[in-house]
mmCIF file of C-alpha atoms in Angstrom:
data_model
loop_
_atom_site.group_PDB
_atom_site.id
_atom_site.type_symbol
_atom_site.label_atom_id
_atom_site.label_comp_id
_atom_site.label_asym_id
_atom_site.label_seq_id
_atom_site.Cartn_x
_atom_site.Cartn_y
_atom_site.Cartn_z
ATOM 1 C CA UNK I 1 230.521 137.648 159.167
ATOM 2 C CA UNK I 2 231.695 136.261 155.769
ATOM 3 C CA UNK I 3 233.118 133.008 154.630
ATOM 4 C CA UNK I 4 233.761 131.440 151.466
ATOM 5 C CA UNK I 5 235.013 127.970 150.788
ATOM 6 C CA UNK I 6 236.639 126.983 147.157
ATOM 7 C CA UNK I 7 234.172 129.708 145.970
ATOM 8 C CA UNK I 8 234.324 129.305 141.837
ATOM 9 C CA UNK I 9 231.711 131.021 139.411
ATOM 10 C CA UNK I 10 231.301 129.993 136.335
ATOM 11 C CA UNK I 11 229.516 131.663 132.910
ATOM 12 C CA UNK I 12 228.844 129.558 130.354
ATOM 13 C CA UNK I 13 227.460 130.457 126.602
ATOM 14 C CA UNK I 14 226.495 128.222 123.538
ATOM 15 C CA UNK I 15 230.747 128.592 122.298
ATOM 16 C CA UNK I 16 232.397 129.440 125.572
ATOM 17 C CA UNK I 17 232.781 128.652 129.451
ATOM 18 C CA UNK I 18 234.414 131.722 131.275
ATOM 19 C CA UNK I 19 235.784 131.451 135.000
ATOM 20 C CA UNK I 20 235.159 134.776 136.922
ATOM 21 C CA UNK I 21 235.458 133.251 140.374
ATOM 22 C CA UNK I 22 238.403 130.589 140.530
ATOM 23 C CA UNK I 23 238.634 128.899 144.023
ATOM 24 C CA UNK I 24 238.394 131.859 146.178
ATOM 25 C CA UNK I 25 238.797 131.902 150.018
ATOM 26 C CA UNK I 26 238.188 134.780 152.100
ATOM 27 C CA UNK I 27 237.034 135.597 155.466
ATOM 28 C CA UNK I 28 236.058 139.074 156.513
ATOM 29 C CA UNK I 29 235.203 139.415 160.219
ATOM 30 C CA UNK I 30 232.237 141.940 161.847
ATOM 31 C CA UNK I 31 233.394 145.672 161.515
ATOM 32 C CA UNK I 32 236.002 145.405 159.270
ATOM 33 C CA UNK I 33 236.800 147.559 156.313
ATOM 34 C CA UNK I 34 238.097 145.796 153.509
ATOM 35 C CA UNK I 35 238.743 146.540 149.793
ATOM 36 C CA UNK I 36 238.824 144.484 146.949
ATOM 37 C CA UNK I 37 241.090 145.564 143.911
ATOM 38 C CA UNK I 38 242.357 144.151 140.690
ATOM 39 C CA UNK I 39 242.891 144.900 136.806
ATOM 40 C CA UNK I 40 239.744 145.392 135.074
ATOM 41 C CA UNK I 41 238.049 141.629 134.648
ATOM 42 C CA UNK I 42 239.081 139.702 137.114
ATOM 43 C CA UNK I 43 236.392 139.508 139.447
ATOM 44 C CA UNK I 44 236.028 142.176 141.895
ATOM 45 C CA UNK I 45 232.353 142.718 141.152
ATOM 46 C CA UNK I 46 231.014 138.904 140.522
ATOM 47 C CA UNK I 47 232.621 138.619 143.682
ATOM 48 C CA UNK I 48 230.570 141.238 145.284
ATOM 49 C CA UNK I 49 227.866 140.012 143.693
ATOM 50 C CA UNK I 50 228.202 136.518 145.263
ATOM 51 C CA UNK I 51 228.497 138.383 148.414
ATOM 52 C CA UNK I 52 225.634 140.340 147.948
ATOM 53 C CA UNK I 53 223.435 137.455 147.337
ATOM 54 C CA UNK I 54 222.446 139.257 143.628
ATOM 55 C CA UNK I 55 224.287 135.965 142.434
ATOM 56 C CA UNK I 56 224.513 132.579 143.223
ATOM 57 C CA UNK I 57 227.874 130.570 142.875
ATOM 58 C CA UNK I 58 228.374 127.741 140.518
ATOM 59 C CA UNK I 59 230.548 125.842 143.145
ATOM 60 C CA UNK I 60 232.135 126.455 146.758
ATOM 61 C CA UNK I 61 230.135 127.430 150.015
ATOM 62 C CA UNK I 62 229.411 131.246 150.819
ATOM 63 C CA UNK I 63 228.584 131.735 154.613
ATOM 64 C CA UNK I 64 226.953 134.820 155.839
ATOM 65 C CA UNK I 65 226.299 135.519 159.204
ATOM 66 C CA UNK I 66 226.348 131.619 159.821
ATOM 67 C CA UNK I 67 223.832 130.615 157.606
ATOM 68 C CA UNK I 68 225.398 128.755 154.454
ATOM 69 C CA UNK I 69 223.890 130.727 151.508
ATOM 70 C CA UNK I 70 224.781 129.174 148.621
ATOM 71 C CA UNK I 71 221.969 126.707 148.294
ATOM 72 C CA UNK I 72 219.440 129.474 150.115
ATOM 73 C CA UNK I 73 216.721 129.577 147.803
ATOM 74 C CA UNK I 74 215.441 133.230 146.182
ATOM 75 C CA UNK I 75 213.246 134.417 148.575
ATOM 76 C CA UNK I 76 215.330 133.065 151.583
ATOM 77 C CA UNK I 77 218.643 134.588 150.174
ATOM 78 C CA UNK I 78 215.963 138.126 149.382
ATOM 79 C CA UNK I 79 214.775 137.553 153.291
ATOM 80 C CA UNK I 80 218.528 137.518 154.306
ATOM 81 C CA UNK I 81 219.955 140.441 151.989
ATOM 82 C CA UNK I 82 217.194 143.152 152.435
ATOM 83 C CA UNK I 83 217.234 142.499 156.250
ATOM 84 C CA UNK I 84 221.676 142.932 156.325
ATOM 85 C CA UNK I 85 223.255 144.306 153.314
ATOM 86 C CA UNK I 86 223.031 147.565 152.171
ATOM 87 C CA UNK I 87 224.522 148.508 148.131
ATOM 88 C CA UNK I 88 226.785 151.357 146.715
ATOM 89 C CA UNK I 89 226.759 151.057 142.977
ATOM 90 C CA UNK I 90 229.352 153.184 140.624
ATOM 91 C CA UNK I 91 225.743 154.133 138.653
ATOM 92 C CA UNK I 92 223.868 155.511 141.718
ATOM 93 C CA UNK I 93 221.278 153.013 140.411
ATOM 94 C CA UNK I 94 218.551 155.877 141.549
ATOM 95 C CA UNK I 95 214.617 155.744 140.250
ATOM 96 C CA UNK I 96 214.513 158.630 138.300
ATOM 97 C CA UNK I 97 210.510 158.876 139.156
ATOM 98 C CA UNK I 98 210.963 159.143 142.727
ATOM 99 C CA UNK I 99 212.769 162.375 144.845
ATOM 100 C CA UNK I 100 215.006 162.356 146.999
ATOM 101 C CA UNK I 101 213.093 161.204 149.915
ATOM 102 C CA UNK I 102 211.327 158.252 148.115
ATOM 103 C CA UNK I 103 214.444 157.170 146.828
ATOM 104 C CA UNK I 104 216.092 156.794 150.798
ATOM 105 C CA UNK I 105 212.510 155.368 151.517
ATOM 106 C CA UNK I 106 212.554 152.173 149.377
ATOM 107 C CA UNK I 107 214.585 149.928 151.562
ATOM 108 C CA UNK I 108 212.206 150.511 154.297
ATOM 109 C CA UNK I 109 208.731 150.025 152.692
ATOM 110 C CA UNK I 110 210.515 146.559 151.642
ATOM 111 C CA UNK I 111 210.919 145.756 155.320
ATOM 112 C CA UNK I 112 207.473 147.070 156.519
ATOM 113 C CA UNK I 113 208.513 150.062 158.024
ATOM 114 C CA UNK I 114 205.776 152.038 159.880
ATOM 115 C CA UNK I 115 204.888 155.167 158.034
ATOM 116 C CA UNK I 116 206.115 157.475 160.874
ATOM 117 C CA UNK I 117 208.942 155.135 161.672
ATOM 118 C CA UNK I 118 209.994 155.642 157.805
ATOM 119 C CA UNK I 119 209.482 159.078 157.791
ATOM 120 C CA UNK I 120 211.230 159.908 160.989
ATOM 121 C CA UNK I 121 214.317 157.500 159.789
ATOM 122 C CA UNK I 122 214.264 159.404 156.035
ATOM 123 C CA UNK I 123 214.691 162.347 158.243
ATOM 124 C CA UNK I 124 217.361 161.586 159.973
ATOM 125 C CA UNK I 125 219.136 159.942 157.420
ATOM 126 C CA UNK I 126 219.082 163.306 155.020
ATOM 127 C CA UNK I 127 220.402 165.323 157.866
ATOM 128 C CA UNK I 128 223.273 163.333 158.519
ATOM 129 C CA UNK I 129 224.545 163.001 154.654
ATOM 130 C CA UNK I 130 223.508 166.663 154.338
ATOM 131 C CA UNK I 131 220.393 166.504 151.290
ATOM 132 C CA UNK I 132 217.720 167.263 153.677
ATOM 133 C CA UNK I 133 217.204 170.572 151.685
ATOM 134 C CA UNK I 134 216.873 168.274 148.579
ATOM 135 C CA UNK I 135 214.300 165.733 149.537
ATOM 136 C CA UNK I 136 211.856 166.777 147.051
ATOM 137 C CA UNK I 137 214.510 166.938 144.515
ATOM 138 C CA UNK I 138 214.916 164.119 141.910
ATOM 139 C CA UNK I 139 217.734 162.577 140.460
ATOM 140 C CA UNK I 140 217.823 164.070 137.448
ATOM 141 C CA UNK I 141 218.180 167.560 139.245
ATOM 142 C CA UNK I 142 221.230 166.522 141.552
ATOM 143 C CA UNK I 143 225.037 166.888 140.659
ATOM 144 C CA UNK I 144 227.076 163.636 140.797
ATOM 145 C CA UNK I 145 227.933 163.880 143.935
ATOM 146 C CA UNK I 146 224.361 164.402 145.499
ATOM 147 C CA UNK I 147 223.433 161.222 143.985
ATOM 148 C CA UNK I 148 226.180 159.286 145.501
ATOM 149 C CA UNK I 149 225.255 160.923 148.951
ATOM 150 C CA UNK I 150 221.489 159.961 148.298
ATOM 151 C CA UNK I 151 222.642 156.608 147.207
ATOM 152 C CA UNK I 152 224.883 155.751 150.060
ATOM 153 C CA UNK I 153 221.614 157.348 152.515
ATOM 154 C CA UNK I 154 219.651 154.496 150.503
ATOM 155 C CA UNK I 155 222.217 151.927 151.776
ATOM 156 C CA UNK I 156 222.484 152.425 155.128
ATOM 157 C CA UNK I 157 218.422 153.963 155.563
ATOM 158 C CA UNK I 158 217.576 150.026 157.484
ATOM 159 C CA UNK I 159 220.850 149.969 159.359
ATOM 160 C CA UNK I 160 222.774 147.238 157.637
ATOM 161 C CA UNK I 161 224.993 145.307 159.069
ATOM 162 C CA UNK I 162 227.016 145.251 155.624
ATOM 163 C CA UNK I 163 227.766 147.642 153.172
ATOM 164 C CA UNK I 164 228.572 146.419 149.872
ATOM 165 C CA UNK I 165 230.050 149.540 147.334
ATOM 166 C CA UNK I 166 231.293 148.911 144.005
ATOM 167 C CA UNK I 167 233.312 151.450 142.629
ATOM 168 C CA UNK I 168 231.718 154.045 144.758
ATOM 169 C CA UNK I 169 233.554 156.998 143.444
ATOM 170 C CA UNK I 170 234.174 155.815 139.662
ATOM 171 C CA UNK I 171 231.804 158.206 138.618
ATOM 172 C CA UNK I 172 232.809 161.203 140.805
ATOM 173 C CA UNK I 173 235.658 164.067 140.398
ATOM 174 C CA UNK I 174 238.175 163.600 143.304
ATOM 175 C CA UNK I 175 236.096 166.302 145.747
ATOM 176 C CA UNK I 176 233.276 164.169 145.376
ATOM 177 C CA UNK I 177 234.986 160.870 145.336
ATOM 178 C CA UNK I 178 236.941 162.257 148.690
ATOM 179 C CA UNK I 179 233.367 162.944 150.566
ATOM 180 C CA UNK I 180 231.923 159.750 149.025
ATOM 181 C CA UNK I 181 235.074 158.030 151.137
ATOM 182 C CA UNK I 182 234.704 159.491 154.779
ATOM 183 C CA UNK I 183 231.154 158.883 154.473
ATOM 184 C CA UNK I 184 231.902 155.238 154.075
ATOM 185 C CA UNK I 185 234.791 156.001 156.881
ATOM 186 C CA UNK I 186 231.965 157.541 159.003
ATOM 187 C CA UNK I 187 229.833 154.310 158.765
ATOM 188 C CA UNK I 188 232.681 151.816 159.659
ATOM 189 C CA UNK I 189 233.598 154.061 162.933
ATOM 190 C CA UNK I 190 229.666 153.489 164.084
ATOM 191 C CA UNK I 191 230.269 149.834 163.356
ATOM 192 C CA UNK I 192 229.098 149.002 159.945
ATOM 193 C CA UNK I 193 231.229 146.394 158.107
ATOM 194 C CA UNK I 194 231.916 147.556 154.706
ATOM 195 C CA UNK I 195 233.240 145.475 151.820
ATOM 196 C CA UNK I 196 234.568 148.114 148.378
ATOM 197 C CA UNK I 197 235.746 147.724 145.324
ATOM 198 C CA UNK I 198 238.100 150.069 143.567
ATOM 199 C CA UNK I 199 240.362 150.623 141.278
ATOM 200 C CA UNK I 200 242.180 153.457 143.271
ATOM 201 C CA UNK I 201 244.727 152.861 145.413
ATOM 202 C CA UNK I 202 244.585 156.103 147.516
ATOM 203 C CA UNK I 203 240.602 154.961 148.325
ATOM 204 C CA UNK I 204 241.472 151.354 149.583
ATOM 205 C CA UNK I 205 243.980 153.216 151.821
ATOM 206 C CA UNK I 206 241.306 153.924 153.395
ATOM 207 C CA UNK I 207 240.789 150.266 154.575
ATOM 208 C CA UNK I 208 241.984 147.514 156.897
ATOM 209 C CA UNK I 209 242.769 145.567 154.536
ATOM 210 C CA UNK I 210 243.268 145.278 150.991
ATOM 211 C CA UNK I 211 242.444 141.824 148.592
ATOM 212 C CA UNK I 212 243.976 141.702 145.163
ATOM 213 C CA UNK I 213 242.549 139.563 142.949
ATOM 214 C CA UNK I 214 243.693 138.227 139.131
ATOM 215 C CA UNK I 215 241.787 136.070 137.034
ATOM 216 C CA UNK I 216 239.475 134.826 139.490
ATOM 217 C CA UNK I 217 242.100 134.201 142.116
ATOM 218 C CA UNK I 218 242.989 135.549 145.279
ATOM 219 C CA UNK I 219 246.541 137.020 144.924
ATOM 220 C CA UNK I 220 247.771 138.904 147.988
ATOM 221 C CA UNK I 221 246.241 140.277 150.861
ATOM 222 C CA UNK I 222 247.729 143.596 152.700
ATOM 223 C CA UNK I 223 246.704 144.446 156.124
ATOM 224 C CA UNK I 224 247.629 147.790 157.022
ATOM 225 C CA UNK I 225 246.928 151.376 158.504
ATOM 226 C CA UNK I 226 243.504 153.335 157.488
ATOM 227 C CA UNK I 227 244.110 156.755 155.576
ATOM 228 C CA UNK I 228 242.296 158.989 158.183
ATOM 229 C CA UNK I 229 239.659 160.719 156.854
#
Protein backbone atom coordinates (compact mmCIF):
# COMPACT_ATOMS: atom_id res chain seq x y z
CA UNK A 1 0.00 0.00 0.00
CA UNK A 2 2.85 2.42 0.96
CA UNK A 3 6.29 3.02 -0.33
CA UNK A 4 8.81 5.54 0.13
CA UNK A 5 12.12 5.88 -1.60
CA UNK A 6 15.10 8.21 -0.02
CA UNK A 7 12.06 10.17 1.33
CA UNK A 8 13.82 13.62 2.83
CA UNK A 9 11.74 16.82 3.86
CA UNK A 10 13.15 19.75 4.16
CA UNK A 11 12.01 23.37 5.98
CA UNK A 12 13.75 26.13 5.12
CA UNK A 13 13.49 29.91 6.70
CA UNK A 14 15.29 33.27 5.80
CA UNK A 15 18.41 32.04 8.72
CA UNK A 16 17.90 28.31 8.81
CA UNK A 17 17.36 24.94 6.77
CA UNK A 18 15.91 22.17 9.15
CA UNK A 19 15.77 18.35 8.06
CA UNK A 20 12.56 16.65 9.47
CA UNK A 21 12.58 13.77 7.01
CA UNK A 22 16.26 12.42 6.38
CA UNK A 23 16.32 9.56 3.75
CA UNK A 24 13.53 7.51 4.97
CA UNK A 25 12.48 4.06 3.59
CA UNK A 26 9.52 2.28 4.60
CA UNK A 27 7.06 -0.05 3.23
CA UNK A 28 3.81 -0.85 4.95
CA UNK A 29 1.75 -3.56 3.23
CA UNK A 30 -2.46 -3.68 2.99
CA UNK A 31 -3.94 -4.47 6.53
CA UNK A 32 -1.20 -3.91 8.57
CA UNK A 33 -1.03 -2.10 11.85
CA UNK A 34 1.94 -0.21 12.33
CA UNK A 35 3.17 2.49 14.77
CA UNK A 36 5.50 5.09 14.45
CA UNK A 37 7.40 6.33 17.67
CA UNK A 38 10.27 8.55 18.58
CA UNK A 39 11.48 11.45 21.04
CA UNK A 40 9.57 14.50 20.58
CA UNK A 41 10.95 16.21 17.06
CA UNK A 42 12.06 13.83 15.07
CA UNK A 43 9.54 13.30 12.61
CA UNK A 44 6.75 11.10 13.43
CA UNK A 45 4.12 13.59 12.33
CA UNK A 46 5.84 15.29 9.03
CA UNK A 47 6.07 11.82 8.28
CA UNK A 48 2.44 11.23 8.58
CA UNK A 49 1.89 14.14 6.98
CA UNK A 50 3.82 13.07 3.83
CA UNK A 51 1.77 10.03 4.07
CA UNK A 52 -1.30 11.69 4.33
CA UNK A 53 -0.77 13.71 1.30
CA UNK A 54 -1.35 17.13 3.74
CA UNK A 55 2.43 17.57 2.65
CA UNK A 56 4.48 17.20 -0.14
CA UNK A 57 8.20 15.98 0.15
CA UNK A 58 11.15 18.04 -0.76
CA UNK A 59 12.98 14.92 -2.22
CA UNK A 60 12.46 10.97 -2.49
CA UNK A 61 9.36 9.16 -4.11
CA UNK A 62 6.15 8.40 -1.91
CA UNK A 63 3.98 5.58 -3.54
CA UNK A 64 0.47 5.02 -2.52
CA UNK A 65 -1.57 2.45 -3.73
CA UNK A 66 0.75 2.38 -6.93
CA UNK A 67 0.40 5.69 -8.01
CA UNK A 68 3.74 7.75 -7.32
CA UNK A 69 2.43 10.78 -5.33
CA UNK A 70 5.01 12.93 -4.86
CA UNK A 71 4.76 14.99 -7.99
CA UNK A 72 0.63 14.44 -7.91
CA UNK A 73 -0.54 17.80 -8.21
CA UNK A 74 -3.21 19.40 -5.39
CA UNK A 75 -6.29 18.39 -6.59
CA UNK A 76 -5.00 14.93 -7.84
CA UNK A 77 -3.21 14.19 -4.45
CA UNK A 78 -7.05 15.83 -2.76
CA UNK A 79 -8.83 13.23 -5.43
CA UNK A 80 -6.56 10.41 -4.01
CA UNK A 81 -6.66 11.25 -0.11
CA UNK A 82 -10.45 12.00 0.39
CA UNK A 83 -11.29 8.84 -1.69
CA UNK A 84 -8.53 6.39 0.81
CA UNK A 85 -7.29 7.93 3.91
CA UNK A 86 -9.14 8.61 6.75
CA UNK A 87 -7.35 11.12 9.90
CA UNK A 88 -7.13 10.77 13.79
CA UNK A 89 -5.69 13.97 15.12
CA UNK A 90 -4.46 14.33 19.01
CA UNK A 91 -6.90 17.77 18.76
CA UNK A 92 -10.11 16.01 17.59
CA UNK A 93 -9.86 18.77 14.96
CA UNK A 94 -13.96 18.90 15.30
CA UNK A 95 -16.15 22.07 13.79
CA UNK A 96 -17.41 23.42 16.75
CA UNK A 97 -20.62 24.77 14.59
CA UNK A 98 -21.69 21.49 13.52
CA UNK A 99 -23.22 18.36 15.98
CA UNK A 100 -22.39 15.38 16.17
CA UNK A 101 -23.96 14.07 13.12
CA UNK A 102 -22.69 16.87 10.76
CA UNK A 103 -19.41 16.45 12.02
CA UNK A 104 -19.37 12.29 10.89
CA UNK A 105 -21.18 13.74 7.73
CA UNK A 106 -18.38 15.91 6.22
CA UNK A 107 -16.28 13.27 4.61
CA UNK A 108 -19.23 12.15 2.72
CA UNK A 109 -20.77 15.39 1.30
CA UNK A 110 -16.97 15.76 -0.01
CA UNK A 111 -17.42 12.54 -1.96
CA UNK A 112 -21.05 13.18 -3.18
CA UNK A 113 -22.75 11.01 -1.02
CA UNK A 114 -26.53 10.64 -1.66
CA UNK A 115 -28.52 12.28 1.05
CA UNK A 116 -30.11 8.96 2.22
CA UNK A 117 -26.93 7.09 1.51
CA UNK A 118 -25.22 9.73 4.04
CA UNK A 119 -27.76 9.59 6.40
CA UNK A 120 -28.17 5.88 6.56
CA UNK A 121 -24.09 5.56 6.77
CA UNK A 122 -24.07 8.52 9.76
CA UNK A 123 -26.41 6.07 11.28
CA UNK A 124 -24.66 3.31 11.31
CA UNK A 125 -21.52 4.73 12.01
CA UNK A 126 -22.89 6.37 15.55
CA UNK A 127 -24.23 3.03 16.54
CA UNK A 128 -21.20 1.21 16.18
CA UNK A 129 -18.80 3.84 18.18
CA UNK A 130 -21.75 4.20 20.58
CA UNK A 131 -22.77 8.43 20.19
CA UNK A 132 -25.91 7.73 18.44
CA UNK A 133 -27.71 9.27 21.53
CA UNK A 134 -25.42 12.34 20.93
CA UNK A 135 -25.89 13.20 17.32
CA UNK A 136 -27.41 16.45 17.94
CA UNK A 137 -24.82 17.17 20.45
CA UNK A 138 -21.86 19.49 19.60
CA UNK A 139 -18.43 19.42 20.44
CA UNK A 140 -18.31 21.73 22.88
CA UNK A 141 -20.90 19.60 24.96
CA UNK A 142 -18.91 16.19 24.71
CA UNK A 143 -16.21 14.89 27.26
CA UNK A 144 -12.77 14.10 25.74
CA UNK A 145 -13.40 10.98 25.04
CA UNK A 146 -16.73 11.48 23.00
CA UNK A 147 -14.82 13.63 20.76
CA UNK A 148 -12.20 11.14 20.02
CA UNK A 149 -15.05 8.52 19.35
CA UNK A 150 -16.82 11.17 17.03
CA UNK A 151 -13.51 11.89 15.51
CA UNK A 152 -12.38 8.42 14.77
CA UNK A 153 -16.49 7.87 13.33
CA UNK A 154 -15.34 10.95 11.04
CA UNK A 155 -12.36 8.84 9.83
CA UNK A 156 -13.63 5.82 8.93
CA UNK A 157 -17.56 7.40 7.90
CA UNK A 158 -16.28 6.70 3.68
CA UNK A 159 -14.62 3.41 4.47
CA UNK A 160 -10.96 4.19 4.08
CA UNK A 161 -8.68 2.05 3.11
CA UNK A 162 -6.08 3.90 5.52
CA UNK A 163 -6.26 5.28 8.74
CA UNK A 164 -3.81 7.78 9.60
CA UNK A 165 -3.92 8.76 13.77
CA UNK A 166 -1.53 10.99 15.31
CA UNK A 167 -1.30 10.78 18.81
CA UNK A 168 -4.78 9.50 19.10
CA UNK A 169 -4.95 9.28 22.81
CA UNK A 170 -2.49 12.29 23.81
CA UNK A 171 -5.30 14.12 24.88
CA UNK A 172 -7.26 11.38 26.74
CA UNK A 173 -6.98 9.88 30.50
CA UNK A 174 -5.93 6.17 30.18
CA UNK A 175 -9.92 4.87 30.17
CA UNK A 176 -10.38 6.93 27.30
CA UNK A 177 -7.07 6.47 25.66
CA UNK A 178 -7.74 2.44 26.28
CA UNK A 179 -11.29 2.66 24.24
CA UNK A 180 -9.72 5.10 21.74
CA UNK A 181 -7.16 1.88 21.12
CA UNK A 182 -9.58 -1.17 20.51
CA UNK A 183 -11.54 1.03 18.41
CA UNK A 184 -8.56 1.41 16.18
CA UNK A 185 -8.00 -2.56 17.02
CA UNK A 186 -11.66 -3.05 15.90
CA UNK A 187 -10.98 -1.34 12.48
CA UNK A 188 -7.73 -3.28 11.63
CA UNK A 189 -9.63 -6.79 12.41
CA UNK A 190 -12.37 -5.63 9.54
CA UNK A 191 -9.38 -4.88 7.37
CA UNK A 192 -8.50 -1.29 7.59
CA UNK A 193 -4.74 -0.55 7.44
CA UNK A 194 -3.86 1.81 10.09
CA UNK A 195 -0.64 3.80 10.38
CA UNK A 196 -0.24 5.68 14.49
CA UNK A 197 1.86 7.68 16.06
CA UNK A 198 2.58 7.64 19.75
CA UNK A 199 4.56 8.31 22.26
CA UNK A 200 3.33 5.33 24.47
CA UNK A 201 4.75 2.26 24.39
CA UNK A 202 1.87 0.17 25.90
CA UNK A 203 -0.43 1.72 22.71
CA UNK A 204 2.05 0.64 19.87
CA UNK A 205 1.84 -2.78 21.59
CA UNK A 206 -0.99 -2.79 20.14
CA UNK A 207 0.59 -3.07 16.61
CA UNK A 208 2.39 -5.31 14.14
CA UNK A 209 4.97 -3.50 14.04
CA UNK A 210 6.70 -0.74 15.56
CA UNK A 211 9.15 2.13 13.54
CA UNK A 212 11.44 4.23 15.64
CA UNK A 213 12.57 7.11 14.24
CA UNK A 214 15.51 9.88 15.40
CA UNK A 215 16.28 12.92 13.69
CA UNK A 216 14.64 12.21 10.57
CA UNK A 217 15.97 8.70 10.29
CA UNK A 218 14.65 5.40 10.43
CA UNK A 219 16.29 3.66 13.46
CA UNK A 220 14.90 0.20 14.22
CA UNK A 221 11.99 -1.58 13.29
CA UNK A 222 10.28 -4.32 15.78
CA UNK A 223 7.87 -6.77 14.48
CA UNK A 224 6.07 -8.42 17.10
CA UNK A 225 2.79 -9.74 18.85
CA UNK A 226 -0.48 -7.32 19.07
CA UNK A 227 -1.60 -6.45 22.77
CA UNK A 228 -5.17 -7.96 22.47
CA UNK A 229 -7.64 -5.67 23.03
Amino acid sequence: MIRTVDLRKQYTTEEVETTALNNVNIEIKDGEFVAIMGPSGCGKSTLLNVLGMLDNPSHGEYHFLDHEVSRFTERQRANLRKENIGFVFQSFNLIDELTVAENIELPLLYLGVSTAHRRLRVQEIMEQMNIAPRKNHFPQQLSGGQQQRVAVARAVVAKPKLILADEPTGNLDSNHGDEVMRLLTELHDAGTTVVMVTHAPAYADFAQRVIHLFDGHVVTENFQGRVQA
